[in-house]
Short mmCIF file of C-alpha atoms in Angstrom, two decimals:
data_model
loop_
_atom_site.label_atom_id
_atom_site.label_comp_id
_atom_site.label_asym_id
_atom_site.label_seq_id
_atom_site.Cartn_x
_atom_site.Cartn_y
_atom_site.Cartn_z
CA MET A 1 7.03 18.03 14.22
CA LYS A 2 5.06 15.81 16.01
CA ILE A 3 4.11 12.25 14.45
CA LEU A 4 1.52 9.75 15.07
CA ILE A 5 1.78 6.50 13.55
CA CYS A 6 -0.94 3.73 13.93
CA GLY A 7 -0.09 0.29 12.86
CA LEU A 8 3.76 -0.39 12.93
CA GLY A 9 3.59 -3.40 10.77
CA LEU A 10 5.69 -3.21 7.21
CA ILE A 11 4.60 -0.21 5.95
CA GLY A 12 3.79 1.57 9.43
CA GLY A 13 7.30 0.74 10.96
CA SER A 14 8.99 1.23 7.85
CA PHE A 15 7.90 4.73 8.00
CA ALA A 16 8.74 5.41 12.00
CA ARG A 17 12.29 3.96 10.88
CA ALA A 18 12.50 6.89 7.84
CA LEU A 19 11.32 9.65 9.39
CA LYS A 20 13.98 9.13 12.16
CA TYR A 21 16.30 8.23 9.53
CA TYR A 22 16.80 10.42 7.50
CA ALA A 23 15.86 13.74 9.93
CA ASP A 24 18.76 12.35 11.62
CA ALA A 25 21.22 11.59 8.52
CA GLU A 26 20.52 14.64 5.85
CA ALA A 27 21.40 17.74 6.27
CA GLY A 28 19.24 20.58 7.07
CA GLY A 29 16.82 16.81 7.60
CA CYS A 30 13.68 18.00 9.67
CA GLU A 31 13.63 16.67 13.15
CA HIS A 32 10.39 14.67 14.20
CA GLU A 33 8.59 13.52 17.37
CA VAL A 34 7.35 9.66 16.63
CA HIS A 35 5.11 8.30 18.56
CA GLY A 36 3.78 4.86 17.45
CA TYR A 37 0.74 2.56 18.79
CA ASP A 38 -0.32 -0.97 17.65
CA PRO A 39 -2.19 -3.43 19.60
CA ASP A 40 0.79 -5.99 19.39
CA ILE A 41 2.76 -5.27 22.12
CA GLU A 42 5.83 -6.60 20.72
CA SER A 43 5.90 -4.99 17.66
CA VAL A 44 5.82 -2.02 20.38
CA ARG A 45 8.99 -3.50 21.59
CA LYS A 46 10.70 -3.87 19.02
CA ALA A 47 10.55 -0.73 17.35
CA MET A 48 10.65 0.64 20.52
CA LEU A 49 14.63 -1.63 20.54
CA VAL A 50 15.71 -0.01 17.45
CA GLY A 51 14.78 3.47 17.88
CA ALA A 52 11.92 3.85 15.00
CA CYS A 53 9.95 5.55 17.70
CA ASP A 54 10.53 7.39 20.59
CA ASN A 55 7.61 6.14 22.20
CA ALA A 56 5.18 3.65 21.31
CA TRP A 57 2.30 1.82 23.22
CA ASP A 58 0.01 -0.56 22.62
CA THR A 59 -3.02 1.36 23.59
CA LEU A 60 -4.18 4.49 22.20
CA PRO A 61 -2.42 7.83 23.07
CA THR A 62 -4.01 11.30 22.84
CA LEU A 63 -4.40 12.52 19.77
CA ASP A 64 -5.09 16.25 20.16
CA ASP A 65 -1.45 16.85 20.06
CA TYR A 66 0.04 15.52 17.20
CA ASP A 67 0.45 17.06 13.49
CA VAL A 68 0.45 14.29 10.89
CA ILE A 69 -1.17 11.17 12.08
CA LEU A 70 -0.23 7.97 9.23
CA LEU A 71 -3.26 5.20 9.39
CA ALA A 72 -1.09 1.96 8.73
CA ALA A 73 -3.38 -0.21 9.13
CA TYR A 74 -6.67 -2.04 7.65
CA PRO A 75 -8.60 -0.13 4.96
CA ARG A 76 -11.60 -1.28 7.85
CA ALA A 77 -9.35 -0.59 11.34
CA SER A 78 -8.68 2.86 9.26
CA VAL A 79 -12.24 3.72 9.22
CA ARG A 80 -12.58 2.45 12.73
CA PHE A 81 -10.60 4.41 13.67
CA LEU A 82 -11.70 7.95 11.90
CA ASP A 83 -15.55 6.58 13.28
CA GLU A 84 -14.26 6.63 16.75
CA HIS A 85 -11.68 9.02 17.70
CA ALA A 86 -12.50 12.21 15.10
CA SER A 87 -13.01 14.61 16.97
CA GLU A 88 -10.30 13.94 19.48
CA ILE A 89 -7.87 14.34 16.76
CA LYS A 90 -6.55 18.46 16.72
CA LYS A 91 -7.67 21.06 14.27
CA GLY A 92 -5.45 21.66 11.55
CA ALA A 93 -3.90 17.82 11.85
CA PHE A 94 -2.86 16.11 8.56
CA VAL A 95 -4.45 12.55 9.15
CA PHE A 96 -2.78 10.43 6.21
CA ASP A 97 -4.32 6.76 5.69
CA LEU A 98 -2.02 4.34 3.59
CA GLY A 99 -3.83 1.09 2.65
CA GLY A 100 -4.28 -0.04 -0.66
CA ILE A 101 -7.94 0.86 -1.56
CA LYS A 102 -9.28 4.13 -1.14
CA ARG A 103 -12.92 4.69 -1.62
CA THR A 104 -14.15 3.87 1.05
CA VAL A 105 -11.37 4.90 3.85
CA CYS A 106 -11.34 8.52 1.82
CA GLU A 107 -15.24 8.77 2.30
CA ALA A 108 -14.96 8.02 6.18
CA GLY A 109 -11.97 10.32 5.69
CA PHE A 110 -13.43 13.51 4.24
CA ALA A 111 -16.13 13.92 5.97
CA ALA A 112 -14.94 13.48 9.22
CA ALA A 113 -12.08 15.35 8.20
CA ASP A 114 -14.79 18.19 7.20
CA ALA A 115 -16.70 17.66 11.15
CA TYR A 116 -13.33 18.09 13.22
CA GLY A 117 -11.72 20.29 11.33
CA PHE A 118 -8.26 18.36 10.03
CA THR A 119 -7.47 17.72 7.05
CA PHE A 120 -7.43 14.30 5.36
CA ILE A 121 -5.29 12.34 2.80
CA GLY A 122 -5.61 9.65 1.11
CA GLY A 123 -2.45 7.85 1.02
CA HIS A 124 -1.04 4.22 -0.97
CA PRO A 125 2.80 4.05 -1.25
CA MET A 126 4.07 1.77 -3.86
CA ALA A 127 6.24 0.05 -1.82
CA GLY A 128 6.50 -3.41 -0.16
CA THR A 129 7.76 -7.04 0.34
CA GLN A 130 5.63 -10.06 0.54
CA PHE A 131 6.58 -10.70 4.23
CA SER A 132 4.43 -8.34 6.62
CA GLY A 133 4.89 -6.69 9.97
CA PHE A 134 7.35 -4.95 11.69
CA THR A 135 10.38 -6.83 11.16
CA ALA A 136 10.13 -6.19 7.62
CA SER A 137 9.87 -3.10 7.99
CA ARG A 138 12.92 -1.16 6.59
CA GLU A 139 13.70 2.53 6.90
CA SER A 140 15.19 2.23 2.95
CA LEU A 141 11.87 0.88 1.47
CA PHE A 142 10.46 4.14 0.33
CA GLN A 143 13.72 4.70 -1.86
CA ASN A 144 12.99 5.92 -4.83
CA ALA A 145 9.16 4.91 -4.79
CA SER A 146 6.35 6.43 -6.31
CA MET A 147 3.58 7.64 -3.93
CA ILE A 148 -0.20 8.33 -4.64
CA LEU A 149 -2.27 10.78 -2.54
CA VAL A 150 -6.00 11.40 -2.52
CA PRO A 151 -7.11 15.02 -1.73
CA PRO A 152 -10.37 16.06 -1.33
CA VAL A 153 -11.52 18.39 -4.11
CA GLU A 154 -11.44 21.76 -1.83
CA ILE A 155 -7.64 21.03 -0.94
CA ASP A 156 -5.87 24.01 -0.39
CA VAL A 157 -2.67 24.11 -2.80
CA ALA A 158 -0.90 24.91 0.35
CA GLU A 159 -2.21 21.56 1.76
CA LEU A 160 -1.06 19.76 -0.70
CA ASP A 161 2.30 20.80 -1.20
CA PHE A 162 3.05 20.31 2.67
CA ALA A 163 1.53 16.08 2.56
CA VAL A 164 4.12 16.40 -1.37
CA ARG A 165 6.67 17.38 0.76
CA PHE A 166 6.24 15.49 3.68
CA PHE A 167 6.08 11.69 1.41
CA LYS A 168 9.42 12.93 -0.56
CA SER A 169 11.23 13.90 2.69
CA VAL A 170 11.64 9.67 3.49
CA GLY A 171 12.72 8.69 -0.63
CA PHE A 172 9.72 8.63 -2.17
CA SER A 173 11.07 9.52 -5.85
CA ALA A 174 7.20 10.57 -7.16
CA VAL A 175 3.68 11.80 -5.95
CA ASN A 176 0.96 10.79 -8.08
CA VAL A 177 -2.56 12.75 -7.26
CA THR A 178 -5.51 10.95 -7.96
CA THR A 179 -9.47 10.15 -7.11
CA ALA A 180 -10.25 7.64 -4.71
CA GLU A 181 -12.33 5.81 -8.29
CA ASN A 182 -9.55 6.32 -10.55
CA HIS A 183 -6.96 4.66 -7.67
CA ASP A 184 -9.22 1.80 -6.73
CA GLN A 185 -9.74 1.09 -10.97
CA ILE A 186 -5.77 0.78 -11.74
CA ILE A 187 -4.81 -0.49 -8.00
CA ALA A 188 -7.21 -3.50 -9.18
CA TYR A 189 -5.07 -4.65 -12.04
CA THR A 190 -1.08 -3.33 -11.10
CA SER A 191 -1.65 -4.99 -7.82
CA GLN A 192 -4.59 -6.72 -6.85
CA LEU A 193 -5.15 -8.93 -10.14
CA ALA A 194 -0.85 -10.08 -10.02
CA HIS A 195 -1.34 -11.20 -6.23
CA VAL A 196 -4.64 -13.07 -7.21
CA LEU A 197 -2.63 -14.55 -10.19
CA SER A 198 0.34 -15.68 -8.32
CA ASN A 199 -1.81 -17.61 -5.36
CA ALA A 200 -3.39 -19.50 -7.68
CA TYR A 201 -0.16 -20.47 -10.06
CA VAL A 202 0.82 -22.64 -7.06
CA LYS A 203 -1.79 -24.12 -6.62
CA SER A 204 -0.85 -26.55 -9.54
CA PRO A 205 0.42 -30.31 -8.16
CA THR A 206 2.78 -29.94 -10.56
CA ALA A 207 4.45 -27.24 -7.63
CA LYS A 208 5.87 -29.57 -5.63
CA ARG A 209 7.81 -31.07 -8.36
CA HIS A 210 9.82 -27.44 -9.12
CA ARG A 211 12.70 -27.96 -7.24
CA GLY A 212 15.62 -28.10 -9.91
CA TYR A 213 13.92 -26.97 -12.50
CA SER A 214 12.82 -23.36 -11.99
CA ALA A 215 14.63 -20.27 -12.51
CA GLY A 216 13.50 -17.02 -12.84
CA SER A 217 10.50 -16.93 -13.78
CA PHE A 218 8.69 -19.06 -11.53
CA ARG A 219 10.18 -16.99 -9.25
CA ASP A 220 8.98 -13.90 -10.82
CA LEU A 221 5.56 -15.27 -10.56
CA THR A 222 5.18 -16.85 -6.77
CA ARG A 223 6.76 -14.65 -5.42
CA VAL A 224 4.12 -12.80 -3.93
CA ALA A 225 1.37 -15.75 -3.63
CA HIS A 226 3.05 -15.89 -0.32
CA LEU A 227 0.71 -13.23 1.76
CA ASN A 228 -1.10 -11.23 4.39
CA ALA A 229 -4.17 -13.62 3.59
CA ARG A 230 -6.79 -11.59 5.88
CA MET A 231 -5.59 -8.37 5.20
CA TRP A 232 -5.03 -9.75 1.29
CA THR A 233 -9.53 -10.47 1.89
CA GLU A 234 -9.96 -7.66 2.66
CA LEU A 235 -8.62 -5.80 0.30
CA PHE A 236 -10.08 -7.95 -2.09
CA THR A 237 -13.75 -7.57 -1.54
CA ASP A 238 -13.79 -4.21 -0.87
CA ASN A 239 -12.68 -3.36 -4.20
CA ALA A 240 -14.51 -6.31 -5.56
CA ASP A 241 -16.53 -4.75 -8.66
CA ALA A 242 -12.89 -3.45 -10.02
CA LEU A 243 -11.06 -6.89 -9.27
CA ILE A 244 -14.05 -8.86 -10.83
CA PRO A 245 -13.68 -7.41 -14.39
CA GLU A 246 -9.74 -8.20 -14.44
CA ILE A 247 -9.99 -11.63 -12.64
CA GLU A 248 -12.88 -12.49 -15.90
CA GLN A 249 -10.27 -10.92 -18.60
CA LEU A 250 -7.19 -12.87 -17.55
CA ALA A 251 -9.20 -15.62 -17.64
CA ASN A 252 -9.94 -15.14 -21.12
CA SER A 253 -7.18 -14.73 -22.43
CA LEU A 254 -6.35 -17.80 -21.04
CA MET A 255 -8.41 -19.65 -22.17
CA GLU A 256 -7.64 -18.22 -25.83
CA TYR A 257 -4.09 -19.41 -25.73
CA ALA A 258 -5.85 -22.74 -24.37
CA ALA A 259 -7.93 -22.63 -27.66
CA ALA A 260 -4.94 -22.52 -29.37
CA LEU A 261 -3.22 -25.02 -28.24
CA LYS A 262 -6.01 -27.93 -28.55
CA ASN A 263 -6.75 -26.60 -32.16
CA ARG A 264 -3.06 -27.52 -32.85
CA ASP A 265 -3.42 -23.50 -33.79
CA GLU A 266 0.55 -22.69 -34.38
CA GLU A 267 -1.06 -19.21 -36.61
CA THR A 268 -3.40 -18.36 -33.46
CA LEU A 269 -0.69 -19.30 -30.89
CA CYS A 270 1.94 -16.99 -32.42
CA ARG A 271 -0.27 -14.21 -32.89
CA LEU A 272 -1.31 -13.86 -29.46
CA LEU A 273 2.40 -14.84 -28.17
CA ALA A 274 3.26 -11.55 -30.41
CA GLU A 275 0.22 -9.46 -28.61
CA GLY A 276 1.39 -10.30 -25.26
CA SER A 277 4.89 -9.39 -26.17
CA ALA A 278 4.55 -6.02 -28.29
CA ILE A 279 1.75 -4.56 -25.53
CA ASN A 280 3.84 -5.12 -22.96
CA ASP A 281 7.50 -3.90 -24.88
CA ASP A 282 4.54 -0.70 -25.08
CA ILE A 283 3.62 -0.05 -21.63
CA LYS A 284 6.68 -0.59 -20.37
CA SER A 285 7.94 1.92 -23.25
#
């Protein structure tokens, strides 16, 4: 199968590595011809140096020969790609976007697929690190992770089955199928709010004095404070209608704790803490 990965950062680079690694390592694995595109020539050179791609370029190749195209780019860049190049994609090909929000990209992707005869499915790998770029990529990134797919409502069962098998072939242990609206609403809480909280948490002046006074809880809460500001600005802004209520809900909850402390109301504080602990146990059971 001939595959093009557009974007050779953490996610795209990890897909390239995984597609080559599992094809070579697994008994009966399918041999893929993996090509890469990234406007950053250093990412292209690194991908070629480690053998993640059979070929890679810093200019977009001709698209009409690829069976699968993975868009591992910022959502707005993926929309631009579809607007400008959908007519060049081979009929019957599969196009997956791998970005962090789905409504805007899926709207463009479904329309382009209908117009030009390919299959578009939105995707979001539930895997990553606080680091970015090809250097941070690895073939094991998706091992035992969950993959979210957002197909068009009229998708053929065989096409969806192909998508599920394709992503499981690079290590995903579960594939969840949902709508773009449901994805963006839940991701606002499970991913985006966590990044906002972590990034805001380290802005306390006390953070500079943490050494020797911090352990696991500090490490856990600050892990994703280091982020790609440009990318996350785009993700937050394009999902603002889902993210803002989550931020406001969190702020209101924090103020309940602050009010209990100001009033030295131990009964209320204990109740709030017990409620949070019980909810955590419930959602993880």
